[in-house]
GROMACS .gro file of C-alpha atoms in nm:
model
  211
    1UNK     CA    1  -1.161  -2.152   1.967
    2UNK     CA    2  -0.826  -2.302   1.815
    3UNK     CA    3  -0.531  -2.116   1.727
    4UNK     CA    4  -0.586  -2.127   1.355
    5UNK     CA    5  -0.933  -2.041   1.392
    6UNK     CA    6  -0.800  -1.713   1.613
    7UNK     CA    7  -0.556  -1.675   1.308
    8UNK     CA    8  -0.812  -1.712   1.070
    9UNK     CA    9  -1.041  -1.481   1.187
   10UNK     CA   10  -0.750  -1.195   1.244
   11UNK     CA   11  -0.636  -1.249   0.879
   12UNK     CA   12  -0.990  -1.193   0.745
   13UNK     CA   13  -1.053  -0.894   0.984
   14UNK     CA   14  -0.711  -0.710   0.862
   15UNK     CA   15  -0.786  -0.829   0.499
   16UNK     CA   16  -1.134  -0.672   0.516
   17UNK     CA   17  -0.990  -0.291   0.714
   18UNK     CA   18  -0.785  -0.320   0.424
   19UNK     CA   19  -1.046  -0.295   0.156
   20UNK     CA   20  -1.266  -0.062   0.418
   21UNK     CA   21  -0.949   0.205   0.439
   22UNK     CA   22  -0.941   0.173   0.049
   23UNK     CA   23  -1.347   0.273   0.017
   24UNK     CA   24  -1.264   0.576   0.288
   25UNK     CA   25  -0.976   0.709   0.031
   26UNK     CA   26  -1.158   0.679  -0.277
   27UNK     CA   27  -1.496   0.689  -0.175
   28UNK     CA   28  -1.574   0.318  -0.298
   29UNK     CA   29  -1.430   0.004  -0.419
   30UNK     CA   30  -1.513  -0.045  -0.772
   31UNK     CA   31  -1.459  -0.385  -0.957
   32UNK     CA   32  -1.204  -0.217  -1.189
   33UNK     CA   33  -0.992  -0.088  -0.861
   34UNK     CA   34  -1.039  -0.480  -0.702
   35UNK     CA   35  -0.889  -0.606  -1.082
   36UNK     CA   36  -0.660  -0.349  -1.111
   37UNK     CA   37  -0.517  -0.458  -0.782
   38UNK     CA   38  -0.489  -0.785  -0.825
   39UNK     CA   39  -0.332  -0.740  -1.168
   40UNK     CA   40  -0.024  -0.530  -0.981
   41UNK     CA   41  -0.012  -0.743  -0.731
   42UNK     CA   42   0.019  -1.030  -0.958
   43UNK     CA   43   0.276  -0.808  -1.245
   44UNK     CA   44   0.485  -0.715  -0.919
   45UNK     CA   45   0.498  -1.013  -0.734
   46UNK     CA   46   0.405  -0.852  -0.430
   47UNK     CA   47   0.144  -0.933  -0.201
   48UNK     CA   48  -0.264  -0.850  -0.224
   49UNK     CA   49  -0.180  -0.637   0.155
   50UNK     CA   50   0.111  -0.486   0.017
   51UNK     CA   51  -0.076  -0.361  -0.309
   52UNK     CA   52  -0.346  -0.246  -0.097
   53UNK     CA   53  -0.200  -0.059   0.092
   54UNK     CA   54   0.046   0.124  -0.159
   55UNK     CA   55  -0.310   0.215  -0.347
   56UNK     CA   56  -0.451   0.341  -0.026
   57UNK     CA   57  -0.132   0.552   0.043
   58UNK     CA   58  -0.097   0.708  -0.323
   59UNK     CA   59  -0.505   0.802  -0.290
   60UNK     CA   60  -0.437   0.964   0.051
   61UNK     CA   61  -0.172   1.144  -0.136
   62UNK     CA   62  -0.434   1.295  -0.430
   63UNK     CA   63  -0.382   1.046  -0.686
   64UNK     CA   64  -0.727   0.851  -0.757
   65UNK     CA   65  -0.630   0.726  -1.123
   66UNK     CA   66  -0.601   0.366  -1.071
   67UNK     CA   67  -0.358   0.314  -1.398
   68UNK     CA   68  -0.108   0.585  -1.279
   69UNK     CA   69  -0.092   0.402  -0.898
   70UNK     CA   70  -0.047   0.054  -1.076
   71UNK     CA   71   0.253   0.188  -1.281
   72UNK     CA   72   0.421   0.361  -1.063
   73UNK     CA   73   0.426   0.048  -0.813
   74UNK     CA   74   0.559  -0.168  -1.117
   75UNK     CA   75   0.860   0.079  -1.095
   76UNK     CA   76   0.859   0.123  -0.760
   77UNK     CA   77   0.884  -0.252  -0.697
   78UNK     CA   78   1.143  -0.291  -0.932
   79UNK     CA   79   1.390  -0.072  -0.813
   80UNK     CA   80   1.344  -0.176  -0.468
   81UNK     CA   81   1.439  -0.553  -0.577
   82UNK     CA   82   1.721  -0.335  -0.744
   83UNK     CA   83   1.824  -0.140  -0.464
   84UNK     CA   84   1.761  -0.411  -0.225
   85UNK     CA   85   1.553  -0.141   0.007
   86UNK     CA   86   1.231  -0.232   0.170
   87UNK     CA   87   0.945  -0.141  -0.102
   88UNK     CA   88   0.739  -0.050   0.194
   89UNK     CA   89   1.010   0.229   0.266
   90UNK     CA   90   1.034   0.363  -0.103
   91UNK     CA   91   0.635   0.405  -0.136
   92UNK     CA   92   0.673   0.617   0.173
   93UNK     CA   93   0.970   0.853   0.069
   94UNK     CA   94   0.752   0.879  -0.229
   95UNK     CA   95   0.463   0.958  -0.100
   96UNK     CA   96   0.605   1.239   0.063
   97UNK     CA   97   0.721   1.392  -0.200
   98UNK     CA   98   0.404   1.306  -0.428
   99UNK     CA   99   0.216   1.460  -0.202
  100UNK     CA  100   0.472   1.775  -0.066
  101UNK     CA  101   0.605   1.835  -0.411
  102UNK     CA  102   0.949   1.881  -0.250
  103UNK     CA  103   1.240   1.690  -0.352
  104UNK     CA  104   1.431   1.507  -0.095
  105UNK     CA  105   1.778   1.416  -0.238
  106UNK     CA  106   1.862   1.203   0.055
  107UNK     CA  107   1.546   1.004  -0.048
  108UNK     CA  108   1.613   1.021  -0.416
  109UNK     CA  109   1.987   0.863  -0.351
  110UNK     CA  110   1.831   0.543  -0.161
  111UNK     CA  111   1.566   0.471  -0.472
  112UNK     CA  112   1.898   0.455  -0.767
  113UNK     CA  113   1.708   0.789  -0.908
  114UNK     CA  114   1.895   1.084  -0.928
  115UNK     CA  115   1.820   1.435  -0.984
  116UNK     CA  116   1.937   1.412  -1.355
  117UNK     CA  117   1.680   1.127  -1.405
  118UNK     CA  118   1.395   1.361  -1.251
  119UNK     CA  119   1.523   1.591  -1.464
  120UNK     CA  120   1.500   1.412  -1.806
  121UNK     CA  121   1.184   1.277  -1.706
  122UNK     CA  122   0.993   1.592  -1.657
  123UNK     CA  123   1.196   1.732  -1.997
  124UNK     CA  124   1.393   2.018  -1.809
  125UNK     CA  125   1.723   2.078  -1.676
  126UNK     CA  126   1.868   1.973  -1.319
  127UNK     CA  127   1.854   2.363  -1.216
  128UNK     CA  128   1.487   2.375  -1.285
  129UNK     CA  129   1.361   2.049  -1.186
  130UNK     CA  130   1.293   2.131  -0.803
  131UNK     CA  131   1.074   2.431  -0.889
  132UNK     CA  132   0.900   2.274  -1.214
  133UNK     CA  133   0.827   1.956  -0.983
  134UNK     CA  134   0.675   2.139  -0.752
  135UNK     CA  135   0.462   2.313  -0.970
  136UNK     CA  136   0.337   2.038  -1.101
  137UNK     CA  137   0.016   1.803  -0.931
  138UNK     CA  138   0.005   1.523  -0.707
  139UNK     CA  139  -0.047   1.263  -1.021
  140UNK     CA  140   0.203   1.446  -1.231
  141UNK     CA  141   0.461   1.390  -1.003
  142UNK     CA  142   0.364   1.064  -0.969
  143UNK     CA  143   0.407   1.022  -1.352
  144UNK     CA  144   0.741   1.184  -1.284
  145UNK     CA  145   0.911   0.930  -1.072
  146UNK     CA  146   0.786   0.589  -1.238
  147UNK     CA  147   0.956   0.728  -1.566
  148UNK     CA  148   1.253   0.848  -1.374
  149UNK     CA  149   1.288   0.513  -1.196
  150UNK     CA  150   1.218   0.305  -1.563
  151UNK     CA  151   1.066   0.002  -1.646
  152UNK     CA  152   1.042  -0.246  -1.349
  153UNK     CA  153   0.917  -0.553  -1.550
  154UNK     CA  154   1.215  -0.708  -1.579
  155UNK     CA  155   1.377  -0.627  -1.215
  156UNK     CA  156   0.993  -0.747  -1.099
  157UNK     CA  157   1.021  -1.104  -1.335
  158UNK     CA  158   1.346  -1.117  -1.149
  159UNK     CA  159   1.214  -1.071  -0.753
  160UNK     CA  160   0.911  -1.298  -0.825
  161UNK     CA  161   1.165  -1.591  -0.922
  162UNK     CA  162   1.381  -1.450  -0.647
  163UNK     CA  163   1.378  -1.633  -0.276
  164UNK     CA  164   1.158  -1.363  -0.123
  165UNK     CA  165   0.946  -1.340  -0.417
  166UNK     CA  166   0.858  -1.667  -0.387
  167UNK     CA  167   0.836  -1.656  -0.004
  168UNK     CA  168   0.611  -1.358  -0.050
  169UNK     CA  169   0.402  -1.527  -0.270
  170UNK     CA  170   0.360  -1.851  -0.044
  171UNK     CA  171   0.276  -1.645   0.208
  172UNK     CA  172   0.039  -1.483   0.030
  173UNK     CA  173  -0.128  -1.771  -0.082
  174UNK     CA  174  -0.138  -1.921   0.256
  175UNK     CA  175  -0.283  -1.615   0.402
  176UNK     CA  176  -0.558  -1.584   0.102
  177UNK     CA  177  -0.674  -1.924   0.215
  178UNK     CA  178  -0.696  -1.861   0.607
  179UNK     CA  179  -0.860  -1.485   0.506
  180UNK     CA  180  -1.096  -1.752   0.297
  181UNK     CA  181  -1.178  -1.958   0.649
  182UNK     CA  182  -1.187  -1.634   0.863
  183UNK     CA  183  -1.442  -1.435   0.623
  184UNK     CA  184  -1.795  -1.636   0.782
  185UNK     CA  185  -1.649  -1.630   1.127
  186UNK     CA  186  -1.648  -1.242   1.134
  187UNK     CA  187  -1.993  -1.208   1.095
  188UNK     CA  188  -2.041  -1.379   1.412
  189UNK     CA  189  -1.718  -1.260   1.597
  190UNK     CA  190  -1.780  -0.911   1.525
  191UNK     CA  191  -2.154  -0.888   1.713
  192UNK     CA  192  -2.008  -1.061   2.017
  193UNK     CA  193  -1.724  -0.824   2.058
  194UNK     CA  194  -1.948  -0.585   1.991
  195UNK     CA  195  -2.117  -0.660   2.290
  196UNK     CA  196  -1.882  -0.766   2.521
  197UNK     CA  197  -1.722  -0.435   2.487
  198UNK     CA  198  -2.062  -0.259   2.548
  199UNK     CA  199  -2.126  -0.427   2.842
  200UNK     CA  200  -1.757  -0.354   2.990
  201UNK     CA  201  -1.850  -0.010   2.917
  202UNK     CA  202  -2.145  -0.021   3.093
  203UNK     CA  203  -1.997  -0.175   3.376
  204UNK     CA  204  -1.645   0.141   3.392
  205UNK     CA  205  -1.942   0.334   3.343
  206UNK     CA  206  -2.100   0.218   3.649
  207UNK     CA  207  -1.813   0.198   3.876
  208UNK     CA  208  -1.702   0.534   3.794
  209UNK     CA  209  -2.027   0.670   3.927
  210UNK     CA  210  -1.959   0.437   4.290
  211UNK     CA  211  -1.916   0.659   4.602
   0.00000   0.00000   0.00000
């Protein structure tokens, strides 16, 4: 088989774990999740994995409203095109915290939010804010830090335009069209691997039980 169709076949296999990891999470993958998706991907200019992903790690955290994860990546995504920090690295740090319900100031300096904007967003004072936002559930605090961070339209309108927005979004196009090509080729790749390493198991299996 040629290169591409090796690529092909490995973009289409990561493409569909993606979507697999998303049904484990939230128990299926409902045409209003696949829409809601693509509509954040598409509003953030970030890419279908990307978007994926940060849905899969914000359900892993307790948060299974779709609307809340979209808006929170909108912000999220916008300050890390402000910030200039990987957006990758921000969904982490907050995760953590989403799903912890402790404040990390080290982590709150490196997003542009500080502990007066947690504050103000949860309508309480800097003094109370770490026990009130730990009181407070996993979608709550979630809530919390896209209203603390603000509205990432226009930072997002900014990245897409940007030279690794529109990097990203080649990219993403490119790889949309090879996951395209791979998807048929699974369906028969799949079985024979399937196989092949069932018959190398037989075969350890067999060795193992050599004098």
């Amino acid at each position: 088989m040629s290169k591409f169709g090796m690529e092909a076949i490995e973009t289409a296999g990561s493409i569909s774990d993606s979507w697999t990891r998303l049904e484990l999470t939230f128990g299926s993958v409902t045409s209003e999740m696949k829409k809601s998706i693509s509509e954040t991907a598409t509003s953030t200019g970030r890419s279908g994995a990307l978007t994926r992903g940060f849905f899969n790690q914000m359900g892993i955290a307790g948060i299974k409203n779709e609307k809340i994860i979209s808006q929170s990546m909108e912000a999220i995504s916008g300050k890390a095109y402000q910030t200039g920090n990987d957006f990758g690295t921000l969904g982490s740090q907050v995760q953590k915290m989403v799903l912890t319900g402790k404040i990390l100031k080290k982590s709150l300096a490196s997003m542009g939010v500080s502990m007066g904007d947690l504050a103000s967003a949860m309508g309480t004072t800097e003094d109370e804010a770490t026990d009130m936002f730990e009181s407070l559930s996993s979608e709550e605090r979630l809530k919390v830090f896209a209203k603390a961070m603000g509205d990432g339209t226009k930072a997002n309108e900014m990245y897409k335009n940007s030279f690794e927005g529109i990097k990203t979004k080649a990219k993403a196009e490119f790889d949309g069209l090879v996951g395209a090509i791979g998807t048929p080729l699974l369906s028969v790749v799949i079985p024979i691997l399937t196989t092949a390493k069932d018959t190398f198991s037989m075969f350890t299996d067999v060795f193992k039980k050599l004098p």
